[in-house]
Coordinates of C-alpha atoms in Angstrom, one line a residue:
X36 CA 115.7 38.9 134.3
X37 CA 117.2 38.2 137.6
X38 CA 114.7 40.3 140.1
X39 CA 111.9 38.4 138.3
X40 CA 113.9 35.5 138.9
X41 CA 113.8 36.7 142.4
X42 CA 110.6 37.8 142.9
X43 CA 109.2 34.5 142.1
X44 CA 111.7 32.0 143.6
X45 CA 109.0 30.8 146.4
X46 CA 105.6 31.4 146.6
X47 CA 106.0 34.6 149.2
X48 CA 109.0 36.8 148.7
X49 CA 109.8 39.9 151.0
X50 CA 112.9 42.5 149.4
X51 CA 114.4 44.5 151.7
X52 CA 115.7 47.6 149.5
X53 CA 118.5 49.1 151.5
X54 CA 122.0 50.3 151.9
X55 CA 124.8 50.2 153.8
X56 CA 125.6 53.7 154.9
X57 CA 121.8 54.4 155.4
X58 CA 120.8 54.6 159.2
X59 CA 117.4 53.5 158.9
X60 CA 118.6 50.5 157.0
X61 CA 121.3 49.4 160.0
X62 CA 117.8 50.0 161.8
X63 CA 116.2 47.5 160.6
X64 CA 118.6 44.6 160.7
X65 CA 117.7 43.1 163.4
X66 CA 114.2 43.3 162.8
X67 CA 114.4 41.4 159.5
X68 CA 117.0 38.8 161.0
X69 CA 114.3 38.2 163.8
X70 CA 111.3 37.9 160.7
X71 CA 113.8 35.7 159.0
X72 CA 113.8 33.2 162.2
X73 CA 109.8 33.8 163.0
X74 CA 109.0 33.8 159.2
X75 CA 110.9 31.3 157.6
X76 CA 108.5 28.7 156.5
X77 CA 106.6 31.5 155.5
X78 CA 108.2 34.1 153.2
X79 CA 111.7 34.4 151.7
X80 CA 113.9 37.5 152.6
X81 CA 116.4 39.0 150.0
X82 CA 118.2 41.6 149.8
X83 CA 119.0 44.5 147.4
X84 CA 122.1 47.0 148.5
X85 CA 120.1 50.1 146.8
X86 CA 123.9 51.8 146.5
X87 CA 124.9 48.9 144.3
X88 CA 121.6 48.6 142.3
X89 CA 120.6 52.2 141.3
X90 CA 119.0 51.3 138.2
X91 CA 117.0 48.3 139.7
X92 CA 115.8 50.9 142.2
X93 CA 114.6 53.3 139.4
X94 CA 113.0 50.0 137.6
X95 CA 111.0 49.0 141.0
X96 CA 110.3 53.0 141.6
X97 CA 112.1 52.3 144.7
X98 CA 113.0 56.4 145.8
X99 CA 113.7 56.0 149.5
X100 CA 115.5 53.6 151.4
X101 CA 115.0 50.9 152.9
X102 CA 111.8 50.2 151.1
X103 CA 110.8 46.8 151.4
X104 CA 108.3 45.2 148.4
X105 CA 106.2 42.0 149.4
X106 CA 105.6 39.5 146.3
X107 CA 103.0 37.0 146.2
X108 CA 103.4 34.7 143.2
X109 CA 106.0 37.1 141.5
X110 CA 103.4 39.8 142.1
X111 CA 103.8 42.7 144.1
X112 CA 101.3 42.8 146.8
X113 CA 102.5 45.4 149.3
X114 CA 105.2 48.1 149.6
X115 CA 106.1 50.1 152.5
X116 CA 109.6 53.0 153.0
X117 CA 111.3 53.5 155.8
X118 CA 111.7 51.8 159.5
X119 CA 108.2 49.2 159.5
X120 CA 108.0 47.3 163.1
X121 CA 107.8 43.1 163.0
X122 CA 104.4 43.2 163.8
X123 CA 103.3 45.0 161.2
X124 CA 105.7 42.7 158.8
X125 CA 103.9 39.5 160.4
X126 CA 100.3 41.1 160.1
X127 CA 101.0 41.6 156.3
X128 CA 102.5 38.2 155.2
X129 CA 99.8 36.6 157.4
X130 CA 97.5 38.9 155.3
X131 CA 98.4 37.6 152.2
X132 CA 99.1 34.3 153.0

């Protein structure tokens, strides 16, 4: 399916479950556009509108948003709801590097 697809495209994926009308999602915008510049060579960042995909959601157990999964080799390696600071996204895919 497409989210395995996804998962799975590079070696390191980070999804960013959100939404447009959720405040904690506008939030953390410009945190993930910073990771995205300080990462890049590192993890890719995709995102998922949670409003769009409600079913996906259910499939991933995804009940708040944003929740943000980290996938190492298509597998889930870490999961974390609500606002989550860049150092603590840095600490984790250095963790799992």
């Amino acid at each position: 399916n497409e989210y395995a697809t996804l998962t799975s495209s590079a070696s390191m994926v980070l999804v960013d479950f959100g939404a447009t009308w959720c405040p904690p999602c506008k939030k953390m915008e410009p945190v993930i556009q910073q990771l995205k510049v300080k990462m890049d060579k590192k993890v890719q960042i995709s995102y998922v509108d949670g409003g769009l995909h409600t079913t996906l959601m259910d499939q991933q157990k995804v009940e708040a948003l944003p929740t943000f999964i980290l996938y190492k080799s298509g597998k889930e390696v870490w999961r974390k709801q609500g606002i989550v600071t860049e150092e603590e996204f840095i600490q984790v895919i250095n963790r799992f590097q």
